[in-house]
XYZ file of C-alpha atoms in Angstrom:
684
model
C -0.101 0.053 -0.062
C 1.487 3.220 -0.917
C 0.174 7.177 -0.353
C 0.162 9.298 -3.591
C 3.183 11.541 -3.534
C 1.264 14.443 -4.735
C -1.315 14.093 -1.599
C 1.255 13.385 0.538
C 3.376 16.634 -0.201
C 0.355 18.741 -0.186
C -0.358 17.571 3.430
C 3.291 18.889 3.997
C 2.182 22.367 2.747
C -0.767 22.400 4.490
C 1.395 21.997 7.557
C 3.327 24.945 6.591
C -0.135 26.819 6.680
C -0.448 25.478 10.224
C 2.454 27.518 11.375
C 0.668 30.706 10.097
C -2.338 30.003 12.077
C -0.058 28.706 15.348
C -0.586 31.856 17.636
C 2.866 30.769 19.632
C 4.834 31.948 16.269
C 5.629 35.416 16.311
C 3.093 37.647 14.235
C 5.349 38.688 11.364
C 6.926 35.161 11.265
C 3.052 33.777 10.686
C 2.857 36.187 7.691
C 5.976 34.556 6.252
C 4.936 31.150 6.481
C 2.119 32.511 4.237
C 4.561 33.297 1.857
C 6.101 29.946 2.298
C 2.951 28.453 1.797
C 2.064 29.923 -1.221
C 5.466 29.876 -2.804
C 5.692 26.105 -2.718
C 1.942 25.944 -3.658
C 3.306 27.898 -7.197
C 6.052 25.468 -7.825
C 3.886 22.486 -6.987
C 1.683 23.941 -10.145
C 4.402 24.321 -12.149
C 5.776 21.066 -11.990
C 3.769 18.411 -10.442
C 0.325 19.483 -11.567
C 1.607 20.225 -14.918
C 2.746 16.636 -14.768
C -0.791 15.427 -14.002
C -2.599 17.568 -16.698
C 0.081 16.388 -19.117
C -0.609 12.756 -17.769
C -4.208 13.338 -18.190
C -4.100 14.365 -21.699
C -2.400 11.329 -23.220
C -4.466 8.988 -20.817
C -1.704 6.815 -19.422
C -0.863 5.578 -16.116
C 2.343 6.829 -14.641
C 4.797 6.053 -11.815
C 3.593 9.015 -9.935
C 0.347 7.570 -8.931
C 1.371 4.681 -6.668
C -2.254 4.155 -5.386
C -3.424 3.180 -8.654
C -5.577 6.298 -9.419
C -5.524 7.320 -12.870
C -3.815 10.822 -13.451
C -7.239 12.357 -14.220
C -8.767 11.176 -10.983
C -5.831 12.394 -9.005
C -5.780 15.701 -10.786
C -9.452 16.121 -9.555
C -8.346 15.446 -5.967
C -4.915 17.603 -5.928
C -7.282 20.406 -7.198
C -10.391 19.969 -4.595
C -7.662 20.195 -1.899
C -5.878 22.879 -3.511
C -9.024 24.774 -3.492
C -9.842 23.794 0.394
C -6.493 25.070 1.578
C -6.683 28.267 -0.382
C -9.846 29.045 1.519
C -7.814 28.442 4.931
C -5.225 30.651 3.375
C -7.515 33.706 2.864
C -9.074 33.267 6.192
C -5.814 32.846 7.895
C -4.412 35.946 6.277
C -7.387 38.013 7.124
C -7.220 37.058 10.559
C -3.450 37.629 10.971
C -4.281 41.403 9.207
C -6.526 41.922 12.101
C -3.792 41.020 14.649
C -1.321 43.106 12.968
C -3.738 46.004 13.704
C -4.081 45.297 16.865
C -0.351 45.691 17.441
C -0.386 49.026 15.359
C 0.841 47.693 11.872
C -1.731 48.589 9.238
C -1.702 47.304 5.530
C -3.719 50.325 4.084
C -4.723 50.647 0.113
C -4.650 53.610 -1.854
C -8.036 54.836 -0.630
C -7.004 54.938 2.993
C -3.944 57.432 2.515
C -3.716 60.623 4.780
C -2.600 63.943 3.231
C 0.997 63.060 4.517
C 1.292 59.677 3.005
C -0.210 60.708 -0.870
C 2.954 62.968 -1.331
C 5.027 60.370 -0.479
C 3.700 57.644 -2.647
C 3.695 60.206 -5.472
C 7.401 60.980 -5.151
C 7.700 57.080 -4.941
C 5.970 56.350 -7.650
C 7.658 58.942 -9.969
C 10.926 58.260 -8.816
C 11.405 54.464 -8.462
C 8.180 52.655 -10.201
C 7.137 54.636 -13.073
C 10.264 54.030 -15.135
C 10.050 50.266 -14.488
C 6.322 50.188 -16.040
C 5.860 49.288 -19.603
C 1.990 49.297 -20.231
C 0.820 46.345 -22.741
C -2.313 46.912 -24.838
C -4.593 44.494 -25.691
C -6.295 44.344 -28.816
C -8.537 41.659 -30.710
C -6.704 41.158 -33.850
C -3.138 41.014 -32.029
C -2.118 37.944 -29.797
C -1.244 38.818 -25.965
C 2.361 39.731 -25.520
C 4.445 37.254 -23.723
C 3.679 36.964 -20.029
C 6.405 35.547 -17.926
C 4.979 33.238 -14.930
C 5.430 33.603 -11.308
C 5.120 37.524 -12.165
C 2.589 39.765 -10.561
C 0.244 41.774 -12.917
C -2.608 44.526 -13.217
C -5.336 43.896 -16.059
C -6.774 47.420 -16.479
C -9.887 48.340 -18.102
C -11.095 51.669 -19.387
C -14.718 52.379 -20.294
C -16.778 55.381 -21.395
C -20.242 55.702 -20.525
C -22.903 55.333 -23.298
C -20.439 53.088 -25.494
C -19.984 49.437 -25.235
C -16.350 49.325 -26.130
C -13.655 49.120 -23.827
C -9.612 49.357 -23.827
C -8.043 46.726 -21.846
C -3.832 46.570 -20.975
C -1.676 44.811 -18.830
C 0.622 46.341 -16.111
C 3.542 44.042 -14.698
C 4.046 45.042 -11.070
C 7.817 45.584 -10.925
C 9.020 44.316 -7.985
C 12.798 43.840 -7.105
C 15.049 44.462 -4.556
C 15.176 47.996 -5.752
C 11.482 48.507 -6.043
C 9.997 46.236 -3.208
C 6.511 44.849 -2.941
C 5.938 46.540 0.397
C 6.490 49.891 0.889
C 6.249 51.410 4.535
C 4.555 54.809 4.640
C 4.946 57.763 7.299
C 2.785 57.055 9.826
C 1.976 58.473 13.274
C 3.784 57.222 16.372
C 1.128 54.986 17.561
C 0.883 52.893 14.171
C 2.789 51.562 11.411
C 1.372 51.837 7.728
C 2.603 49.651 4.873
C 1.170 49.922 1.309
C 1.381 47.223 -1.601
C 3.331 48.632 -4.338
C 0.152 47.386 -6.483
C -1.826 49.911 -4.805
C 0.437 52.640 -5.395
C 0.153 52.063 -9.314
C -3.516 51.850 -9.065
C -3.326 55.579 -7.332
C -1.611 56.880 -10.666
C -3.575 54.857 -13.365
C -4.707 58.263 -14.865
C -0.870 59.308 -15.028
C 0.053 56.000 -17.064
C -3.058 56.107 -19.354
C -3.224 60.136 -19.852
C -3.093 59.711 -23.553
C -6.591 57.954 -23.669
C -10.023 59.279 -23.098
C -12.360 57.274 -20.837
C -15.055 57.610 -17.927
C -13.829 55.315 -15.562
C -10.551 53.143 -14.951
C -9.953 49.866 -12.834
C -7.181 47.716 -12.201
C -7.341 43.914 -11.087
C -4.574 41.698 -10.076
C -3.651 38.306 -11.505
C -0.970 35.938 -12.119
C 0.103 33.398 -14.963
C 1.368 29.793 -13.830
C 2.816 28.107 -16.952
C 4.372 24.320 -17.462
C 7.713 24.559 -15.955
C 8.879 21.494 -18.049
C 12.354 21.883 -19.622
C 12.949 19.884 -23.165
C 16.431 19.572 -23.996
C 17.295 19.454 -27.905
C 18.690 16.332 -29.044
C 21.018 18.086 -31.304
C 24.892 16.731 -30.591
C 26.219 19.354 -32.411
C 25.073 22.036 -29.667
C 26.780 22.227 -26.349
C 24.979 21.696 -23.038
C 25.077 25.264 -22.456
C 23.719 26.141 -25.642
C 20.896 23.493 -24.999
C 19.774 24.980 -21.715
C 19.743 28.347 -22.926
C 17.414 27.029 -25.477
C 15.480 25.330 -23.216
C 14.931 27.953 -20.612
C 13.588 30.320 -23.437
C 11.112 27.637 -24.660
C 10.179 27.256 -20.909
C 9.435 31.153 -20.682
C 6.709 30.270 -23.521
C 5.665 27.245 -21.393
C 2.024 26.606 -21.741
C -0.110 28.441 -19.518
C -2.063 25.798 -16.946
C -3.632 28.102 -14.730
C -4.587 31.721 -14.355
C -5.423 33.076 -10.608
C -7.387 36.345 -10.786
C -9.135 38.901 -8.541
C -12.562 37.534 -8.112
C -13.891 41.227 -8.553
C -12.079 41.281 -12.050
C -15.018 42.428 -14.681
C -16.019 39.081 -16.689
C -15.232 41.138 -20.076
C -11.543 41.301 -18.887
C -11.248 38.140 -17.341
C -12.730 36.555 -20.726
C -10.572 38.675 -22.724
C -6.961 37.463 -20.853
C -8.524 33.875 -20.592
C -9.209 33.584 -24.251
C -5.427 35.511 -25.384
C -4.241 32.907 -23.006
C -5.870 29.657 -24.547
C -7.294 28.807 -21.132
C -10.809 27.701 -21.907
C -10.997 24.887 -19.095
C -13.082 26.511 -16.154
C -10.708 24.398 -13.773
C -7.993 26.576 -15.144
C -9.261 29.774 -13.825
C -9.078 30.238 -9.892
C -10.778 33.193 -8.218
C -8.521 34.678 -5.656
C -8.429 37.883 -3.662
C -7.303 41.585 -4.506
C -3.699 40.665 -4.245
C -1.496 37.533 -5.976
C 2.176 36.314 -5.719
C 1.823 36.310 -1.780
C 5.086 34.604 -1.743
C 6.229 38.348 -1.369
C 4.862 37.729 2.129
C 8.586 36.085 2.787
C 9.838 39.572 2.223
C 7.492 41.461 4.435
C 9.321 44.707 5.896
C 10.547 44.033 9.659
C 8.498 46.600 11.304
C 8.573 45.493 14.712
C 11.028 43.394 16.202
C 8.724 42.017 19.063
C 6.543 40.475 16.631
C 9.984 38.905 14.789
C 11.185 35.236 15.337
C 14.460 36.224 16.544
C 17.207 33.558 15.626
C 20.154 33.174 18.159
C 23.794 33.519 16.600
C 25.244 30.946 14.605
C 28.086 28.977 16.635
C 31.599 28.680 15.991
C 33.104 24.960 15.996
C 35.286 24.659 19.107
C 37.715 23.168 16.998
C 38.141 25.898 14.591
C 39.847 28.937 15.835
C 39.881 32.731 14.271
C 42.440 33.303 11.747
C 43.964 29.735 12.304
C 44.409 27.499 9.240
C 41.205 25.162 9.175
C 43.081 22.541 6.779
C 45.526 21.831 9.775
C 42.496 20.959 11.833
C 41.052 18.879 9.150
C 44.212 17.062 8.788
C 44.391 16.050 12.473
C 40.437 15.105 12.977
C 37.159 14.797 11.099
C 34.787 17.841 11.960
C 31.179 17.981 11.699
C 29.065 20.872 11.010
C 25.160 21.437 11.780
C 23.675 24.809 10.097
C 22.174 26.862 10.818
C 23.194 26.330 14.738
C 26.919 26.478 13.500
C 28.175 29.023 11.126
C 28.352 28.345 7.584
C 31.384 30.772 7.509
C 33.755 28.023 8.429
C 32.992 26.771 4.723
C 33.563 29.674 3.124
C 36.853 30.485 5.294
C 37.921 27.108 4.352
C 37.932 27.899 0.924
C 39.396 31.212 1.182
C 42.199 29.569 2.742
C 42.787 26.971 -0.005
C 42.592 29.919 -2.419
C 45.540 31.629 -0.885
C 47.567 28.681 0.507
C 50.664 28.378 -1.859
C 50.478 24.266 -1.386
C 47.110 23.874 -2.636
C 47.047 22.770 -6.135
C 43.639 22.187 -7.053
C 40.105 22.533 -5.989
C 36.879 20.652 -7.330
C 33.490 21.760 -6.434
C 29.602 20.887 -7.402
C 27.277 23.742 -7.249
C 23.582 23.267 -7.882
C 22.373 26.445 -6.093
C 24.342 29.401 -5.162
C 23.448 32.768 -3.228
C 22.696 35.512 -5.729
C 25.874 37.455 -4.688
C 27.807 34.363 -3.715
C 30.956 34.075 -1.571
C 31.711 30.860 -2.811
C 31.645 31.940 -6.268
C 33.884 34.867 -5.526
C 36.305 32.632 -3.505
C 36.737 30.185 -6.269
C 37.332 33.133 -8.837
C 40.024 34.405 -6.479
C 41.773 31.065 -6.187
C 41.783 30.790 -9.990
C 43.304 33.948 -10.453
C 46.043 32.855 -7.512
C 47.033 30.226 -9.903
C 45.054 27.163 -8.390
C 43.621 24.501 -10.941
C 40.105 24.981 -10.194
C 37.216 22.871 -11.570
C 33.466 23.617 -11.087
C 30.696 21.398 -11.946
C 27.624 23.410 -12.649
C 24.517 21.775 -12.746
C 22.567 24.019 -15.363
C 19.139 22.000 -14.892
C 18.372 22.757 -11.265
C 14.835 23.904 -11.724
C 14.115 27.329 -11.319
C 18.033 28.410 -10.983
C 18.881 27.481 -14.371
C 19.378 31.287 -15.516
C 21.559 31.803 -12.371
C 23.863 29.038 -13.273
C 24.278 29.961 -16.579
C 25.512 33.421 -15.358
C 27.831 31.805 -12.912
C 29.275 29.754 -15.639
C 29.998 32.967 -17.474
C 32.063 34.486 -14.295
C 33.655 31.454 -13.677
C 34.919 30.889 -17.244
C 36.281 34.749 -17.392
C 38.432 33.891 -14.293
C 40.404 31.070 -16.004
C 37.975 27.988 -14.094
C 37.460 24.875 -15.927
C 33.455 24.524 -16.028
C 31.958 20.889 -16.276
C 28.282 20.251 -17.158
C 26.347 16.877 -16.187
C 25.198 14.969 -18.975
C 21.480 15.257 -20.302
C 20.343 12.152 -18.451
C 21.827 12.486 -15.111
C 21.636 15.842 -13.022
C 24.645 16.556 -10.251
C 22.833 16.958 -7.071
C 25.793 15.985 -4.825
C 27.353 18.477 -2.368
C 31.079 17.754 -2.786
C 34.329 19.644 -2.531
C 37.784 18.212 -2.747
C 41.162 20.090 -2.194
C 44.303 18.667 -3.249
C 47.267 19.871 -1.324
C 50.858 19.375 -2.027
C 52.662 17.760 1.043
C 55.755 16.644 0.355
C 58.119 16.105 -2.331
C 55.882 13.988 -4.582
C 52.615 13.677 -2.474
C 49.206 15.274 -2.898
C 46.960 15.257 0.054
C 43.227 15.322 -0.116
C 40.901 17.353 1.757
C 37.064 16.382 1.485
C 33.848 18.241 2.431
C 30.269 16.361 1.888
C 27.307 17.874 2.526
C 23.595 17.744 2.747
C 22.597 21.538 1.343
C 23.960 23.501 -1.208
C 27.046 25.715 -1.299
C 24.665 29.014 -0.467
C 25.515 31.314 2.298
C 21.907 32.522 2.269
C 19.971 29.459 2.528
C 22.269 27.992 5.272
C 21.033 30.502 7.524
C 17.455 28.963 7.218
C 17.887 25.456 6.220
C 18.926 22.624 8.716
C 21.834 20.699 7.120
C 24.946 18.658 7.945
C 28.467 19.024 6.460
C 31.398 16.583 7.328
C 35.196 17.570 6.520
C 37.751 14.860 6.315
C 41.132 14.146 4.955
C 40.698 10.205 5.315
C 42.720 8.957 2.000
C 40.602 6.555 0.570
C 37.653 9.017 0.859
C 39.689 11.654 -1.043
C 40.431 8.979 -3.413
C 36.841 8.275 -3.712
C 36.206 11.970 -4.273
C 38.480 12.374 -7.162
C 36.935 9.524 -9.093
C 33.695 11.394 -8.852
C 35.456 14.315 -10.441
C 36.751 12.127 -12.924
C 33.704 10.717 -13.705
C 32.249 14.148 -14.346
C 34.685 14.826 -16.757
C 34.837 11.524 -18.522
C 31.238 9.914 -17.741
C 31.778 6.971 -20.184
C 34.107 5.604 -17.826
C 33.621 3.281 -15.024
C 34.660 3.684 -11.276
C 34.627 1.671 -8.355
C 33.933 3.612 -5.130
C 35.354 2.124 -1.595
C 33.677 4.423 1.075
C 31.374 7.135 -0.821
C 28.158 5.731 -1.686
C 27.485 7.412 -5.257
C 24.380 7.242 -7.247
C 23.234 6.075 -9.718
C 25.900 3.435 -9.618
C 26.185 1.920 -6.104
C 24.054 3.885 -3.562
C 20.666 2.070 -4.212
C 22.328 -1.184 -3.945
C 24.298 -0.589 -0.693
C 20.781 1.079 1.127
C 18.978 -2.220 0.240
C 22.590 -3.971 1.642
C 22.122 -1.965 4.954
C 18.337 -2.913 5.102
C 18.836 -6.242 4.521
C 21.435 -6.777 7.144
C 19.014 -5.110 9.788
C 16.382 -7.815 8.477
C 18.737 -10.905 9.010
C 19.688 -9.762 12.173
C 16.180 -8.942 13.390
C 14.878 -12.723 12.035
C 18.099 -13.984 14.370
C 16.585 -12.344 17.406
C 19.476 -9.609 17.653
C 18.738 -5.836 18.051
C 18.126 -4.468 14.585
C 16.742 -0.854 13.943
C 16.691 1.803 11.064
C 16.334 5.555 11.730
C 16.356 7.920 8.895
C 15.794 11.531 8.373
C 14.756 12.561 4.873
C 12.982 15.352 2.828
C 10.793 12.990 0.693
C 10.458 8.956 0.819
C 8.844 8.198 -2.530
C 10.857 5.304 -4.328
C 8.652 2.254 -4.103
C 11.222 -0.112 -4.001
C 13.055 1.472 -0.764
C 9.326 1.612 0.838
C 8.758 -2.009 0.112
C 12.467 -2.723 1.530
C 11.051 -1.110 4.737
C 7.851 -2.782 4.740
C 9.955 -6.176 4.505
C 12.178 -4.832 7.144
C 9.124 -4.016 9.637
C 7.879 -7.506 8.996
C 10.875 -8.963 10.190
C 10.788 -6.990 13.203
C 13.146 -4.358 12.731
C 12.322 -0.853 14.441
C 12.047 1.658 11.746
C 11.947 5.377 12.872
C 11.698 8.140 10.168
C 11.506 11.745 10.195
C 10.411 12.940 6.596
C 9.734 16.451 6.119
C 7.897 16.379 2.700
C 5.966 13.754 0.411
C 5.878 10.259 1.836
C 4.661 7.274 -0.284
C 5.032 4.812 2.915
C 1.929 3.987 4.807
C 3.064 3.434 8.726
C 1.437 1.370 11.572
C -0.344 -0.848 9.289
C -0.777 -4.232 11.098
C 1.266 -7.067 9.381
C 2.787 -4.629 6.975
C 4.328 -1.635 8.862
C 3.480 -1.809 12.268
C 7.129 -1.548 13.429
C 7.258 1.733 11.275
C 6.826 5.352 12.676
C 6.773 8.366 10.626
C 7.139 12.129 11.934
C 7.289 15.185 10.278
C 8.779 18.534 11.711
C 8.115 21.843 10.514
C 9.736 24.589 12.351
C 11.345 28.015 11.730
C 14.234 26.424 9.957
C 13.519 24.053 6.866
C 14.268 20.460 7.674
C 16.721 19.597 4.857
C 19.485 17.263 6.082
C 19.663 13.564 5.305
C 20.656 10.774 7.425
C 20.735 6.954 7.962
C 21.399 5.297 10.902
C 21.589 1.313 11.456
C 22.030 -0.861 14.133
C 24.396 -2.887 12.099
C 24.365 -5.949 14.670
C 25.591 -3.725 17.787
C 28.175 -1.612 15.697
C 25.990 1.185 14.665
C 26.803 2.997 11.385
C 25.613 6.197 9.912
C 25.832 8.551 6.709
C 24.766 11.830 5.590
C 23.756 12.421 1.976
C 22.563 14.723 -0.438
C 20.125 12.301 -1.781
C 16.365 11.618 -0.655
C 14.771 8.233 -1.237
C 13.064 9.187 -4.232
C 13.835 7.192 -7.816
C 14.989 10.457 -9.446
C 17.922 10.753 -6.535
C 19.129 7.297 -6.414
C 18.537 6.232 -10.163
C 18.919 9.406 -12.174
C 21.281 11.727 -10.442
C 24.818 12.023 -9.331
C 24.406 11.894 -5.283
C 26.998 11.228 -2.393
C 26.616 9.812 0.877
C 29.708 9.635 3.017
C 29.930 7.055 5.953
C 30.574 8.639 9.199
C 33.903 7.145 10.575
C 34.649 9.011 13.660
C 32.820 7.816 16.535
C 32.314 10.989 18.073
C 30.444 12.441 15.325
C 28.254 9.410 14.702
C 27.315 10.007 18.622
C 26.236 13.410 17.764
C 24.027 12.197 14.936
C 22.485 9.627 17.053
C 21.734 12.761 19.699
C 20.327 14.673 16.674
C 17.878 11.958 15.981
C 16.730 11.412 19.389
C 16.242 15.156 19.985
C 14.260 15.519 16.824
C 12.115 12.236 17.421
C 11.244 13.627 21.042
C 9.840 16.832 19.666
C 6.110 16.999 20.718
C 5.685 20.857 19.671
C 6.559 20.937 16.296
C 6.510 17.385 14.730
C 3.389 15.630 13.514
C 3.152 11.785 13.210
C 1.812 10.552 9.943
C -0.929 8.134 9.899
C -2.839 5.880 7.194
C -5.120 8.682 6.343
C -2.519 11.252 5.751
C -3.913 13.190 8.877
C -1.121 14.412 10.909
C -1.932 13.511 14.849
C 0.224 16.186 16.733
C 2.587 14.272 19.067
C 1.674 16.554 21.965
C 1.506 14.818 25.171
C 1.198 15.995 28.833
C 4.563 15.940 29.396
C 6.759 18.993 29.383
C 6.794 20.746 25.747
C 10.045 19.616 23.675
C 10.892 21.522 20.731
C 13.942 20.254 18.909
C 15.225 23.402 17.288
C 15.411 25.099 20.563
C 16.991 22.011 21.820
C 19.629 21.377 19.433
C 20.983 24.827 19.921
C 21.246 24.270 23.164
C 22.823 21.029 22.694
C 25.656 22.248 20.506
C 25.637 25.481 22.855
C 26.464 22.921 25.735
C 29.097 20.705 23.828
C 32.429 21.279 25.186
C 35.373 21.169 22.802
C 36.749 17.765 23.610
C 33.382 16.214 22.735
C 32.263 17.704 19.533
C 33.523 15.878 16.571
């Protein structure tokens, strides 16, 4: 028995929405959880719902309907649940607005401005906004200009009394770092007023369309969701970079799958836009409120520190001293970092040290997603300028980061960095660094980092991820083989310690599970503890069912989609699954096995999804240091004890809170306390 991936994922996003409803969460953080929910929903529409629409059109069974529901039936269920959760979203947003007003924070519209705020908005509009506006006129005989998805638009109607004809136009709301979606207005001492950029534009519609004659003008927001599927050209004469650039261009012309619009939009205006976008199915039209692209709530201005979720400062690793060599520390011992409880700056400092160390000869790294102004990228450029041989695998197919990665490619290549690309069939999702340093007349020593999260200093502040540094010779040799494969993917390689997909990772995980099954059948203690973002691979699910039936105790912490059904008599009664959603995004992947009384553990970049195990380059590293292994056991136990932010997954996908009458135990707070209390001699 299996849950459908889509329905399970939607329950995860519903759990995110619960955080916005939780009155124990600071108010502005609740508003930002609404933004996270909205952003998740849009990506789900662009990818998973788009897949279902395509599958429904060709009437085929697909591998993403494990419950044997047809794609058409599953799509209907998805649409029904999305409609229900969106209704909850709107009610929650309205409730939070009322609470904000109770704290002196008001989100006002263009009709609620006072005499001080109107001149301010006028200056803001003409100095910042107007130069970024390009009205697009809609005419019956001309196709609609291309509208990129995930943007926010105003549909404008100009009408004249006594005539049936109206003029229509579209304005893209030009949000950016220099033109934010929310503008803080001059306010009295007892209140803070904030206005949507949309409403500032509404205020000056007459100035924008001054060249037209009309009696009435109105503007209503909408957004377009497009199919995000990328299709690569099979022309062998083109480079991967050329194919990706072309494919991204085609994505921008991707078929619209949904129009989300202001429910007060005039019918003639709505019909015109829907017809121009070739959206004829009523299910593709979704009525909403006055504002859209609510993911921007994640960037709501910090107008009241008392209503914020202040995070403690990231801790330093006790073994790493300021302005001292990190390489020397790694040479003596393995190091473990857990972000954001510990600082990601240690990783950047290691790169900086390698960039200037005269003995470092080469640096190899895989990049999947980077920060917009990446310190990692800048350090690699500096290393190349210092004469290091720098090789970077950039994954051009990182969904929604393709353009950023193409730009990164140009920056690196112009600095003399050797840039590699993955083959078309395999994404490189591993988080791997190898530094080679000359230590002795003819000896190179390798220093390796394997992580669970991207080399991105921004997400490292809000995603919880593991990273391990080691100078173990066999692991360094394996890491070099990974990069050799990336340079020459037609060759085969054997790895001694690292588990690398799609070669050995699935097979090794199956061996580990089978080993627990054998020990359980012999009456020995046997357990499997895993922490993952998703568990959707049917083979891995069935292996876990088999383990449960043999008596293996299985504990799973699965943040997102989980196709496994726990606690079914005779099938999965020995399997428990929880989900944790809190202020940090749970992103780390971990596996711990009893291993006949000699526990073993791995951290990895891979989830237990078919794509990760069979169609991606992923890396898992065994934890050879006993102190680090103990820390990982402690981390899992701390999270398993959570009774505030965790939920137990049940057969019907409902989540029962794990609250009990016992004292509240919130794992993300306890984890910070744990790392803060560890003594230097006990930290791995």
